[in-house]
Short mmCIF file of C-alpha atoms and ligand atoms in Angstrom, two decimals:
data_model
loop_
_atom_site.label_atom_id
_atom_site.label_comp_id
_atom_site.label_asym_id
_atom_site.label_seq_id
_atom_site.Cartn_x
_atom_site.Cartn_y
_atom_site.Cartn_z
CA MET A 1 -154.50 -23.86 76.46
CA SER A 2 -156.12 -21.26 73.93
CA ARG A 3 -158.29 -24.13 72.07
CA SER A 4 -161.03 -26.27 73.60
CA ILE A 5 -163.70 -29.48 71.90
CA GLN A 6 -167.30 -29.16 73.07
CA ILE A 7 -168.77 -32.55 71.57
CA ALA A 8 -172.23 -33.64 71.81
CA ALA A 9 -173.55 -36.31 69.67
CA ALA A 10 -176.96 -36.14 67.35
CA ALA A 11 -179.23 -37.45 64.66
CA TYR A 12 -177.59 -37.53 61.40
CA PRO A 13 -179.17 -33.89 59.94
CA THR A 14 -180.81 -33.88 56.95
CA LYS A 15 -179.66 -30.80 55.53
CA LEU A 16 -176.50 -27.90 55.62
CA ALA A 17 -176.45 -25.59 58.37
CA GLY A 18 -172.06 -23.79 57.37
CA GLY A 19 -169.50 -24.59 59.52
CA ALA A 20 -167.13 -27.83 59.10
CA LEU A 21 -168.51 -31.32 57.41
CA VAL A 22 -166.92 -34.40 58.00
CA LEU A 23 -167.64 -37.29 55.72
CA LEU A 24 -166.35 -40.72 55.87
CA THR A 25 -165.61 -42.52 52.52
CA ASP A 26 -163.65 -46.09 51.09
CA ASP A 27 -160.97 -46.70 48.91
CA LYS A 28 -163.49 -45.98 45.79
CA LEU A 29 -164.48 -42.38 47.30
CA ALA A 30 -167.97 -44.24 47.66
CA LEU A 31 -170.15 -41.92 49.57
CA SER A 32 -173.34 -43.22 51.68
CA ASP A 33 -176.67 -42.59 50.27
CA ARG A 34 -176.65 -40.17 53.61
CA ALA A 35 -173.26 -38.33 53.16
CA SER A 36 -174.16 -37.91 49.29
CA ALA A 37 -178.46 -36.32 49.97
CA LEU A 38 -176.37 -34.14 52.18
CA ILE A 39 -173.71 -32.66 50.08
CA GLY A 40 -175.67 -32.97 45.82
CA ASP A 41 -174.35 -33.34 43.24
CA ALA A 42 -172.52 -29.77 43.96
CA GLY A 43 -170.56 -31.00 46.60
CA ARG A 44 -169.85 -34.66 44.73
CA LYS A 45 -168.47 -32.38 42.10
CA ALA A 46 -166.57 -30.60 44.09
CA PHE A 47 -165.03 -33.84 46.12
CA GLU A 48 -164.45 -35.33 43.00
CA LYS A 49 -162.26 -32.71 41.38
CA ALA A 50 -160.15 -32.18 44.86
CA ALA A 51 -159.24 -36.02 45.05
CA GLU A 52 -158.11 -35.82 41.56
CA ILE A 53 -155.74 -32.28 42.29
CA GLU A 54 -154.72 -34.32 45.70
CA SER A 55 -154.75 -37.47 44.08
CA PHE A 56 -156.37 -38.25 47.26
CA LYS A 57 -157.54 -42.42 47.12
CA GLY A 58 -159.66 -42.93 50.63
CA LYS A 59 -156.91 -44.79 52.47
CA LEU A 60 -157.17 -45.51 55.69
CA ASN A 61 -156.86 -42.20 58.21
CA GLY A 62 -156.09 -40.37 54.61
CA VAL A 63 -157.77 -36.65 54.91
CA LEU A 64 -158.76 -34.57 51.56
CA SER A 65 -159.65 -30.21 52.64
CA ILE A 66 -161.56 -28.71 50.88
CA LEU A 67 -161.80 -25.03 51.32
CA ALA A 68 -165.87 -23.57 51.53
CA PRO A 69 -167.10 -25.35 48.29
CA ALA A 70 -169.08 -23.31 46.04
CA GLY A 71 -172.97 -23.45 46.23
CA LEU A 72 -172.83 -25.53 49.66
CA ASP A 73 -173.76 -23.95 53.35
CA LEU A 74 -170.15 -25.04 54.36
CA ASP A 75 -167.21 -22.79 55.18
CA ARG A 76 -164.75 -27.19 54.84
CA LEU A 77 -165.64 -29.94 53.77
CA ILE A 78 -163.28 -32.98 55.01
CA VAL A 79 -163.51 -36.47 53.78
CA VAL A 80 -161.76 -38.98 55.45
CA GLY A 81 -160.77 -42.12 53.78
CA VAL A 82 -162.07 -45.27 56.19
CA GLY A 83 -159.49 -47.84 53.77
CA PRO A 84 -161.89 -50.55 51.41
CA ALA A 85 -165.24 -52.20 53.71
CA SER A 86 -162.63 -55.99 53.44
CA GLU A 87 -160.40 -53.93 55.26
CA ALA A 88 -162.41 -53.07 57.78
CA ALA A 89 -160.83 -54.53 60.66
CA LYS A 90 -157.94 -52.07 60.49
CA ARG A 91 -160.06 -49.37 61.02
CA ASN A 92 -160.30 -48.04 64.57
CA ALA A 93 -162.67 -45.71 66.27
CA VAL A 94 -160.00 -43.84 68.29
CA THR A 95 -157.75 -43.10 65.60
CA LEU A 96 -159.81 -42.15 62.66
CA GLY A 97 -160.97 -39.42 66.27
CA GLY A 98 -157.20 -38.11 66.58
CA VAL A 99 -157.73 -37.87 62.02
CA ILE A 100 -160.92 -35.46 62.39
CA GLY A 101 -159.29 -33.54 65.14
CA GLY A 102 -156.07 -32.99 63.10
CA ALA A 103 -157.93 -32.14 59.84
CA LEU A 104 -159.52 -29.40 62.06
CA ALA A 105 -156.88 -27.98 63.59
CA LYS A 106 -158.69 -24.23 62.90
CA ALA A 107 -162.75 -25.36 62.77
CA LYS A 108 -165.07 -23.22 65.46
CA ALA A 109 -168.34 -25.64 64.29
CA ALA A 110 -168.22 -29.19 62.26
CA THR A 111 -170.02 -31.66 61.87
CA VAL A 112 -169.07 -35.91 61.13
CA LEU A 113 -171.19 -37.63 59.36
CA LEU A 114 -170.43 -41.30 61.42
CA ASP A 115 -171.50 -43.05 58.21
CA ALA A 116 -168.97 -45.09 55.89
CA PRO A 117 -170.11 -46.41 52.56
CA ASP A 118 -170.59 -49.66 54.57
CA GLY A 119 -172.56 -49.10 56.97
CA PRO A 120 -172.72 -46.49 59.50
CA LEU A 121 -170.46 -46.41 63.00
CA SER A 122 -171.74 -48.10 65.63
CA ALA A 123 -172.68 -45.57 69.11
CA GLU A 124 -170.14 -46.93 71.02
CA GLN A 125 -167.46 -46.60 68.65
CA ALA A 126 -169.19 -43.03 67.82
CA ALA A 127 -168.22 -41.91 71.55
CA ASP A 128 -164.54 -43.84 70.59
CA VAL A 129 -164.01 -41.08 68.27
CA ALA A 130 -164.16 -38.51 70.79
CA LEU A 131 -162.30 -39.59 72.68
CA GLY A 132 -159.78 -40.01 69.97
CA ALA A 133 -160.64 -35.79 68.74
CA GLN A 134 -160.00 -34.80 72.88
CA LEU A 135 -156.44 -37.05 73.56
CA ARG A 136 -155.77 -35.29 69.64
CA PHE A 137 -155.92 -31.38 70.95
CA TYR A 138 -154.78 -31.72 73.54
CA ASN A 139 -151.58 -29.38 73.71
CA PHE A 140 -149.32 -29.11 76.47
CA ASP A 141 -148.96 -25.17 76.29
CA ARG A 142 -149.05 -23.26 79.93
CA TYR A 143 -145.77 -21.77 79.45
CA LYS A 144 -145.80 -20.30 76.36
CA THR A 145 -145.97 -16.28 76.49
CA LYS A 146 -145.46 -15.68 73.28
CA LYS A 147 -148.49 -17.17 71.98
CA LYS A 148 -149.67 -15.44 68.12
CA ASP A 149 -152.65 -13.34 68.02
CA ASP A 150 -155.32 -16.65 66.97
CA GLU A 151 -153.50 -18.48 70.23
CA LEU A 152 -154.51 -15.76 72.11
CA LYS A 153 -158.15 -15.71 72.01
CA PRO A 154 -159.21 -19.18 73.29
CA THR A 155 -161.28 -21.11 70.81
CA THR A 156 -163.90 -24.19 71.39
CA LEU A 157 -164.31 -26.32 68.60
CA LYS A 158 -168.13 -27.09 69.22
CA LEU A 159 -168.23 -30.97 67.27
CA THR A 160 -171.25 -32.90 67.12
CA LEU A 161 -170.75 -36.18 65.92
CA ALA A 162 -174.03 -37.38 63.76
CA VAL A 163 -174.46 -41.03 64.63
CA ALA A 164 -177.61 -42.86 63.45
CA ASP A 165 -178.52 -43.49 67.18
CA ALA A 166 -178.08 -40.73 69.50
CA ALA A 167 -179.58 -41.81 72.24
CA ALA A 168 -176.48 -44.49 72.91
CA ALA A 169 -173.95 -42.53 71.56
CA LYS A 170 -174.77 -39.53 74.11
CA LYS A 171 -175.47 -42.24 77.15
CA ALA A 172 -171.59 -43.60 75.93
CA LEU A 173 -170.08 -40.15 75.58
CA PRO A 174 -169.62 -39.72 79.53
CA GLY A 175 -167.32 -42.85 79.84
CA ARG A 176 -164.92 -41.89 77.40
CA ASP A 177 -164.84 -38.24 78.99
CA ALA A 178 -163.59 -39.84 82.32
CA ILE A 179 -161.15 -41.74 80.54
CA ALA A 180 -160.04 -38.77 77.89
CA ALA A 181 -159.32 -36.72 81.46
CA GLY A 182 -157.84 -39.36 82.65
CA VAL A 183 -155.07 -39.36 79.62
CA ILE A 184 -155.26 -36.10 80.35
CA LEU A 185 -153.87 -35.57 84.05
CA ALA A 186 -151.49 -38.44 82.92
CA ARG A 187 -150.35 -35.66 80.04
CA ASP A 188 -149.99 -32.95 82.03
CA LEU A 189 -148.41 -34.40 85.07
CA VAL A 190 -145.22 -36.21 82.67
CA ASN A 191 -145.08 -32.37 80.97
CA GLU A 192 -144.94 -30.44 83.80
CA PRO A 193 -141.33 -29.50 84.59
CA PRO A 194 -139.06 -31.09 87.75
CA ASN A 195 -139.00 -27.68 89.41
CA VAL A 196 -143.26 -26.96 89.36
CA LEU A 197 -144.50 -30.96 90.32
CA ASP A 198 -141.82 -32.16 92.79
CA PRO A 199 -143.21 -34.68 95.13
CA PRO A 200 -145.13 -33.05 97.66
CA THR A 201 -146.65 -30.97 94.54
CA PHE A 202 -147.12 -34.42 92.89
CA ALA A 203 -148.62 -35.40 95.99
CA ALA A 204 -151.19 -32.18 96.44
CA ARG A 205 -152.42 -32.73 92.76
CA ALA A 206 -153.31 -36.56 93.42
CA LYS A 207 -154.95 -35.57 96.73
CA GLU A 208 -157.25 -33.02 93.82
CA LEU A 209 -159.09 -36.62 92.73
CA LYS A 210 -161.21 -36.36 96.14
CA LYS A 211 -162.86 -34.45 93.69
CA VAL A 212 -163.81 -37.49 91.88
CA GLY A 213 -164.87 -39.30 95.10
CA VAL A 214 -160.86 -41.24 95.12
CA GLU A 215 -160.42 -40.85 99.12
CA VAL A 216 -156.05 -40.41 98.46
CA GLU A 217 -154.12 -40.84 101.71
CA VAL A 218 -150.21 -39.39 102.20
CA LEU A 219 -147.10 -40.99 103.49
CA GLY A 220 -144.27 -38.51 104.38
CA VAL A 221 -140.70 -39.25 104.88
CA LYS A 222 -142.30 -39.73 108.80
CA GLU A 223 -144.08 -42.40 108.66
CA MET A 224 -142.23 -44.16 105.73
CA THR A 225 -139.64 -43.97 108.38
CA LYS A 226 -141.66 -45.19 111.08
CA LEU A 227 -142.97 -48.00 107.99
CA GLY A 228 -139.91 -49.76 107.66
CA MET A 229 -139.44 -48.40 103.56
CA GLY A 230 -135.02 -48.25 104.10
CA ALA A 231 -135.10 -48.34 99.64
CA LEU A 232 -137.60 -45.62 98.85
CA LEU A 233 -136.09 -43.42 101.79
CA GLY A 234 -132.50 -43.80 100.70
CA VAL A 235 -133.60 -42.70 96.79
CA GLY A 236 -135.14 -39.23 97.24
CA GLN A 237 -132.34 -38.80 100.30
CA GLY A 238 -129.85 -36.28 98.77
CA SER A 239 -132.81 -33.91 97.21
CA ARG A 240 -134.33 -31.06 99.04
CA LYS A 241 -137.82 -32.10 98.14
CA GLU A 242 -140.04 -34.54 101.20
CA SER A 243 -140.17 -38.70 99.25
CA GLN A 244 -143.87 -39.26 99.83
CA CYS A 245 -145.88 -42.36 99.25
CA VAL A 246 -149.45 -41.44 97.49
CA ILE A 247 -152.29 -44.18 98.34
CA MET A 248 -155.47 -43.56 96.29
CA ARG A 249 -158.71 -45.74 96.80
CA TRP A 250 -161.74 -46.28 94.56
CA ASN A 251 -164.36 -47.89 95.99
CA GLY A 252 -166.86 -48.42 92.65
CA ALA A 253 -167.57 -52.27 93.60
CA LYS A 254 -171.26 -53.51 95.36
CA GLY A 255 -169.12 -55.17 98.29
CA ALA A 256 -167.84 -52.77 99.86
CA SER A 257 -165.00 -55.17 101.42
CA ALA A 258 -164.42 -57.45 97.48
CA GLN A 259 -160.85 -57.74 96.99
CA PRO A 260 -159.00 -55.09 95.15
CA VAL A 261 -157.20 -54.50 92.29
CA ALA A 262 -154.12 -52.36 92.60
CA PHE A 263 -152.03 -50.22 90.26
CA ILE A 264 -147.99 -49.61 91.12
CA GLY A 265 -145.90 -46.66 90.11
CA LYS A 266 -142.67 -45.02 90.02
CA GLY A 267 -142.63 -41.70 90.84
CA VAL A 268 -139.10 -39.89 90.06
CA THR A 269 -140.01 -35.73 90.08
CA PHE A 270 -136.32 -35.81 87.95
CA ASP A 271 -134.11 -38.90 88.11
CA THR A 272 -130.40 -37.03 87.94
CA GLY A 273 -128.71 -40.35 88.75
CA GLY A 274 -127.47 -39.11 92.59
CA VAL A 275 -124.45 -39.72 92.95
CA SER A 276 -123.32 -42.58 89.90
CA LEU A 277 -124.63 -39.21 87.52
CA LYS A 278 -126.20 -39.22 84.50
CA PRO A 279 -124.34 -37.13 81.35
CA GLY A 280 -126.15 -33.95 80.76
CA GLY A 281 -127.20 -34.68 76.78
CA GLY A 282 -130.56 -35.07 77.07
CA MET A 283 -131.42 -34.82 81.39
CA GLU A 284 -134.53 -32.20 80.70
CA ASP A 285 -135.86 -35.41 80.00
CA MET A 286 -135.15 -37.08 83.06
CA LYS A 287 -138.57 -34.92 84.28
CA GLY A 288 -140.31 -37.78 83.25
CA ASP A 289 -138.93 -40.27 84.52
CA MET A 290 -142.35 -40.27 87.23
CA ALA A 291 -144.68 -41.62 84.37
CA GLY A 292 -145.48 -44.18 85.44
CA ALA A 293 -147.11 -42.27 88.72
CA ALA A 294 -149.12 -39.97 86.10
CA CYS A 295 -150.73 -43.16 84.88
CA VAL A 296 -151.53 -44.51 88.32
CA THR A 297 -152.93 -41.12 89.08
CA GLY A 298 -154.90 -40.71 85.64
CA LEU A 299 -155.95 -43.97 86.11
CA MET A 300 -157.82 -43.50 89.46
CA HIS A 301 -159.09 -40.94 88.04
CA ALA A 302 -160.97 -42.15 84.69
CA LEU A 303 -161.60 -45.19 86.87
CA ALA A 304 -163.50 -42.83 89.82
CA ALA A 305 -164.90 -40.37 87.06
CA ARG A 306 -166.50 -42.86 84.86
CA LYS A 307 -167.63 -44.80 88.54
CA ALA A 308 -165.28 -47.98 87.68
CA LYS A 309 -167.34 -50.75 89.15
CA VAL A 310 -164.67 -52.19 91.00
CA ASN A 311 -162.58 -51.80 93.54
CA ALA A 312 -159.01 -49.93 92.73
CA ILE A 313 -155.64 -49.11 94.79
CA GLY A 314 -153.33 -46.45 92.81
CA VAL A 315 -150.06 -45.92 95.27
CA ILE A 316 -147.54 -43.96 93.89
CA GLY A 317 -143.69 -43.87 95.25
CA VAL A 318 -142.72 -40.26 94.86
CA VAL A 319 -139.03 -39.08 94.67
CA GLU A 320 -137.20 -36.72 93.52
CA ASN A 321 -133.52 -38.71 92.81
CA MET A 322 -130.67 -36.43 93.27
CA PRO A 323 -126.44 -35.66 93.55
CA ASP A 324 -125.63 -34.20 97.35
CA GLY A 325 -123.75 -34.35 100.28
CA ALA A 326 -127.00 -36.77 101.67
CA ALA A 327 -127.24 -38.02 99.22
CA GLN A 328 -127.20 -42.15 99.06
CA ARG A 329 -123.25 -43.63 97.81
CA PRO A 330 -122.82 -46.75 96.01
CA GLY A 331 -121.95 -49.16 98.17
CA ASP A 332 -124.48 -48.32 100.74
CA ILE A 333 -126.44 -51.05 102.09
CA VAL A 334 -130.49 -50.37 102.65
CA THR A 335 -133.25 -52.07 104.57
CA SER A 336 -136.26 -52.75 102.44
CA LEU A 337 -139.59 -52.87 104.01
CA SER A 338 -139.82 -56.72 103.01
CA GLY A 339 -136.79 -56.97 105.75
CA GLN A 340 -134.02 -57.40 102.89
CA THR A 341 -131.30 -55.83 102.86
CA ILE A 342 -129.77 -54.29 99.69
CA GLU A 343 -126.63 -52.71 98.65
CA ILE A 344 -126.60 -50.36 96.11
CA ILE A 345 -124.26 -50.51 93.58
CA ASN A 346 -125.48 -47.50 91.04
CA THR A 347 -127.88 -45.00 92.91
CA ASP A 348 -128.52 -44.09 89.19
CA ALA A 349 -131.14 -47.75 89.52
CA GLU A 350 -133.12 -45.85 91.84
CA GLY A 351 -136.97 -46.84 90.70
CA ARG A 352 -136.31 -50.40 90.79
CA LEU A 353 -135.85 -49.22 95.26
CA VAL A 354 -139.36 -47.11 95.14
CA LEU A 355 -141.23 -49.93 94.01
CA ALA A 356 -139.61 -52.57 95.90
CA ASP A 357 -140.74 -50.61 99.50
CA VAL A 358 -144.13 -49.66 97.44
CA LEU A 359 -144.90 -53.38 96.09
CA TRP A 360 -144.25 -54.85 99.62
CA TYR A 361 -146.43 -52.18 100.81
CA VAL A 362 -149.21 -52.69 99.33
CA GLN A 363 -150.03 -56.90 98.41
CA ASP A 364 -149.56 -56.47 102.50
CA ARG A 365 -151.64 -54.16 103.53
CA PHE A 366 -154.73 -54.17 101.02
CA LYS A 367 -154.08 -58.25 100.45
CA PRO A 368 -155.47 -57.02 96.27
CA LYS A 369 -156.75 -59.26 93.60
CA PHE A 370 -153.68 -58.98 91.14
CA MET A 371 -151.02 -56.06 91.37
CA VAL A 372 -149.44 -54.63 87.96
CA ASN A 373 -146.04 -51.70 87.98
CA LEU A 374 -145.52 -49.23 85.72
CA ALA A 375 -141.99 -47.42 85.53
CA THR A 376 -139.94 -45.52 83.19
CA LEU A 377 -136.98 -48.39 84.16
CA THR A 378 -134.67 -49.06 82.01
CA GLY A 379 -133.21 -47.42 79.58
CA ALA A 380 -132.55 -51.13 78.26
CA CYS A 381 -136.11 -51.50 77.61
CA VAL A 382 -136.34 -48.50 75.11
CA VAL A 383 -133.15 -50.73 73.47
CA ALA A 384 -134.77 -53.94 73.24
CA LEU A 385 -138.37 -52.49 72.16
CA GLY A 386 -138.08 -49.04 71.16
CA LYS A 387 -141.65 -46.37 71.19
CA GLU A 388 -143.76 -49.50 69.87
CA TYR A 389 -144.61 -51.33 72.98
CA ALA A 390 -143.13 -51.72 76.60
CA GLY A 391 -142.09 -55.00 78.17
CA LEU A 392 -143.81 -56.39 80.23
CA PHE A 393 -143.15 -59.19 82.87
CA SER A 394 -145.00 -61.08 84.95
CA ASN A 395 -145.29 -63.59 87.59
CA ASP A 396 -149.09 -65.15 85.71
CA ASP A 397 -150.30 -65.96 82.12
CA GLU A 398 -153.56 -64.54 82.57
CA LEU A 399 -152.82 -61.66 83.55
CA SER A 400 -149.61 -60.61 80.84
CA ASP A 401 -152.44 -62.15 78.42
CA ARG A 402 -155.13 -59.37 79.57
CA LEU A 403 -152.92 -57.80 79.05
CA HIS A 404 -151.83 -58.13 76.15
CA LYS A 405 -154.93 -57.95 74.39
CA ALA A 406 -155.99 -54.39 76.43
CA GLY A 407 -152.63 -53.42 74.78
CA GLN A 408 -153.78 -54.56 71.36
CA ALA A 409 -157.75 -52.96 71.96
CA THR A 410 -156.63 -49.71 72.49
CA GLY A 411 -152.66 -49.44 71.15
CA ASP A 412 -151.03 -49.22 73.95
CA ARG A 413 -149.15 -52.02 73.60
CA VAL A 414 -147.68 -54.64 75.41
CA TRP A 415 -144.63 -57.51 74.73
CA ARG A 416 -143.81 -59.77 77.23
CA MET A 417 -141.04 -60.91 78.27
CA PRO A 418 -138.69 -63.04 79.82
CA LEU A 419 -137.69 -64.37 84.02
CA ALA A 420 -135.86 -67.10 85.33
CA PRO A 421 -133.99 -68.10 87.83
CA GLU A 422 -130.68 -67.58 86.00
CA TYR A 423 -131.58 -64.32 85.14
CA ASP A 424 -132.64 -63.85 89.17
CA LYS A 425 -128.89 -64.78 90.15
CA LEU A 426 -127.39 -61.00 88.50
CA MET A 427 -128.96 -60.33 90.98
CA ASP A 428 -127.31 -61.43 93.58
CA SER A 429 -125.22 -59.22 96.43
CA ARG A 430 -121.76 -59.69 97.83
CA PHE A 431 -122.47 -57.93 100.54
CA ALA A 432 -125.90 -58.41 101.13
CA ASP A 433 -129.45 -59.77 100.03
CA VAL A 434 -129.49 -58.27 96.48
CA LYS A 435 -128.07 -55.60 94.43
CA ASN A 436 -129.99 -52.84 92.35
CA SER A 437 -127.98 -53.34 89.80
CA GLY A 438 -127.10 -56.59 87.41
CA GLY A 439 -124.56 -54.45 84.89
CA ARG A 440 -125.42 -54.52 81.36
CA GLU A 441 -126.49 -57.54 79.91
CA ALA A 442 -130.61 -58.26 80.34
CA GLY A 443 -130.36 -54.51 81.60
CA ALA A 444 -134.74 -54.61 81.63
CA ILE A 445 -134.93 -58.31 83.14
CA THR A 446 -132.28 -57.98 85.98
CA ALA A 447 -134.71 -55.27 86.46
CA ALA A 448 -138.08 -56.74 86.59
CA GLN A 449 -136.10 -60.06 88.61
CA PHE A 450 -135.18 -57.00 91.00
CA LEU A 451 -138.93 -56.75 91.71
CA GLN A 452 -140.29 -60.00 91.40
CA ARG A 453 -138.01 -60.47 94.67
CA PHE A 454 -140.60 -57.70 96.20
CA VAL A 455 -143.54 -59.81 95.64
CA ASN A 456 -145.53 -63.05 96.45
CA LYS A 457 -147.90 -65.28 95.31
CA THR A 458 -150.09 -62.21 94.34
CA PRO A 459 -150.18 -62.06 90.94
CA TRP A 460 -148.29 -59.48 89.78
CA ALA A 461 -147.11 -57.95 85.58
CA HIS A 462 -144.24 -54.58 85.73
CA LEU A 463 -144.51 -52.49 82.45
CA ASP A 464 -140.94 -51.12 81.96
CA ILE A 465 -142.67 -47.86 79.59
CA ALA A 466 -139.69 -46.61 79.80
CA GLY A 467 -139.51 -46.08 75.77
CA THR A 468 -143.45 -45.65 75.77
CA ALA A 469 -144.72 -43.10 78.50
CA MET A 470 -142.17 -40.05 76.97
CA GLY A 471 -140.05 -39.19 74.82
CA SER A 472 -142.93 -40.71 72.22
CA PRO A 473 -143.38 -39.60 68.63
CA LYS A 474 -146.35 -37.72 67.05
CA THR A 475 -149.16 -39.51 66.13
CA GLU A 476 -152.61 -39.27 65.21
CA ILE A 477 -154.17 -38.98 68.99
CA SER A 478 -150.79 -37.39 70.73
CA GLN A 479 -149.24 -34.29 69.52
CA GLY A 480 -145.87 -36.28 70.76
CA TRP A 481 -142.85 -36.31 74.22
CA SER A 482 -146.37 -37.03 77.30
CA SER A 483 -148.31 -39.75 75.50
CA GLY A 484 -150.58 -40.69 79.21
CA PHE A 485 -149.69 -44.24 77.65
CA GLY A 486 -150.71 -46.93 79.98
CA VAL A 487 -154.57 -45.30 80.85
CA ARG A 488 -156.28 -46.26 78.59
CA LEU A 489 -154.32 -49.80 78.69
CA LEU A 490 -154.83 -50.54 82.34
CA ASP A 491 -159.20 -48.97 81.74
CA ARG A 492 -159.49 -51.97 79.37
CA LEU A 493 -157.87 -54.23 81.65
CA VAL A 494 -160.39 -53.34 84.56
CA ALA A 495 -163.82 -52.52 82.76
CA ASP A 496 -162.64 -56.25 80.50
CA HIS A 497 -162.41 -58.54 83.41
CA TYR A 498 -162.96 -56.55 86.88
CA GLU A 499 -166.01 -54.42 86.67
CA GLY A 500 -169.89 -55.76 87.63
N1 BES B 1 -135.32 -43.39 84.96
C1 BES B 1 -134.35 -44.17 84.16
C2 BES B 1 -134.36 -45.41 82.84
C3 BES B 1 -134.86 -44.60 81.59
C4 BES B 1 -133.93 -44.04 81.05
C5 BES B 1 -136.11 -44.12 81.64
C6 BES B 1 -134.61 -43.64 79.73
C7 BES B 1 -136.16 -43.17 80.23
C8 BES B 1 -135.31 -42.84 79.15
C9 BES B 1 -133.57 -45.08 85.49
O1 BES B 1 -133.92 -44.91 86.17
C10 BES B 1 -132.77 -45.80 84.98
O2 BES B 1 -131.46 -44.77 84.99
N2 BES B 1 -131.86 -46.32 84.82
C11 BES B 1 -130.56 -47.44 84.29
C12 BES B 1 -130.20 -48.47 85.48
C13 BES B 1 -129.04 -48.39 85.67
C14 BES B 1 -127.79 -47.78 86.03
C15 BES B 1 -128.39 -49.69 85.79
C16 BES B 1 -130.29 -47.60 82.74
O3 BES B 1 -130.77 -47.71 82.61
O4 BES B 1 -128.87 -47.21 82.40
MN1 MN B 2 -132.23 -43.40 87.42
ZN1 ZN B 3 -135.00 -43.51 86.61
#
């Protein structure tokens, strides 16, 4: 990456020291006393004039950037709006960090005075600002060889977050670093081209989590054949690349034997549709069909790197769905690990086949407290919810509620959709126990019903992230396409309910 960011926390400064200075203002263009004292009359005048010229009104996340204001020892004065105090509930420190990161795209050193007109930000909020800035800075340019001159030399932004309680902020930063690294790992995996990130390479990348203390075990075709994972193996049988199942374990709870929580990801490194071939237009996006597995890998990294007090299992099924002489056909019947037989109606409904075996494996081997699986599972979910909310399907109201709340808090939002016996029936097969496609109607729901046939009594939630994890729009904290959706959501779920 040509541009990186280094973040430290410090006490509020008493004088200017060059570089960029970021201040917060409200809808009345008020500044905190501390901010006013720092920039003095000269700064205030420059700010007022620029605000007038730019019609800057201090609205939430609005930015006013003044180049080298006369009479001040600054390269730039940047003022970010936080909106009116009456609407403080709309403020979000991670988003603010993203806005600030965006405003500092060219800066080498900057100080942010985390002091709003209606009060200073807390140490936790400061750490969230750091997280948002880091996420905003992420850019996947590994394969761009023709960089512009100013991109050739790696540059670092030294960002100082000036806060009321610097010691507390310093303590909070490493945890956010761990989360940022997890989101960035997930984004990287999703962005990698499918010729580079094939199933064995994905497994090798997951093995690197050993560095942060995650135990990693990899099952290949031989082991999965012995276990009887016929559903997963059927998907990968048309590929030259060996299918993999990767088991990641983080033991952070006090009792090493405490019942674990489990996360499961769909890892289709490329989805051509198989013999039921997808149309050509946009097919390149199907390199992102492993975003569920990427999220689980990023989450395991985050939990381990911040030493979360939880026992967590992450299991990903990693395969490539290709058409080939050896590929699976519509009409094939495979036997899943659960013993249930599955009639293949459409080889493009492959993600659920991978998950069927992994879900069964996880609940059987680990007996987890709950299982959450993530998958770019259906185009139907994108039609229903677009790119804003992931679909949530669950057999458990408490788990659903917790996921919904964690989603609202982090911005990785989820919306619950129904499961019901009438939908389940649509998955009955003429020739086998179940079929892998229920047709056009309620496509996201019937996919979830299929998965539920491989879940026993374990509390379980399925997140359909086809709309939210890939092909994503630019936001304050993401430069687009690969969002890293789900890492912050599930990290928060664990932090709020399953640690300690
Ligand atoms: N990976 C796709 C779903 C998808 C679509 C992800 C768009 C991201 C963006 C999945 O494997 C798939 O092909 N699903 C089919 C299921 C159908 C054949 C029952 C679909 O959604 O059309
Ligand atoms: Mn498919
Ligand atoms: Zn797929």
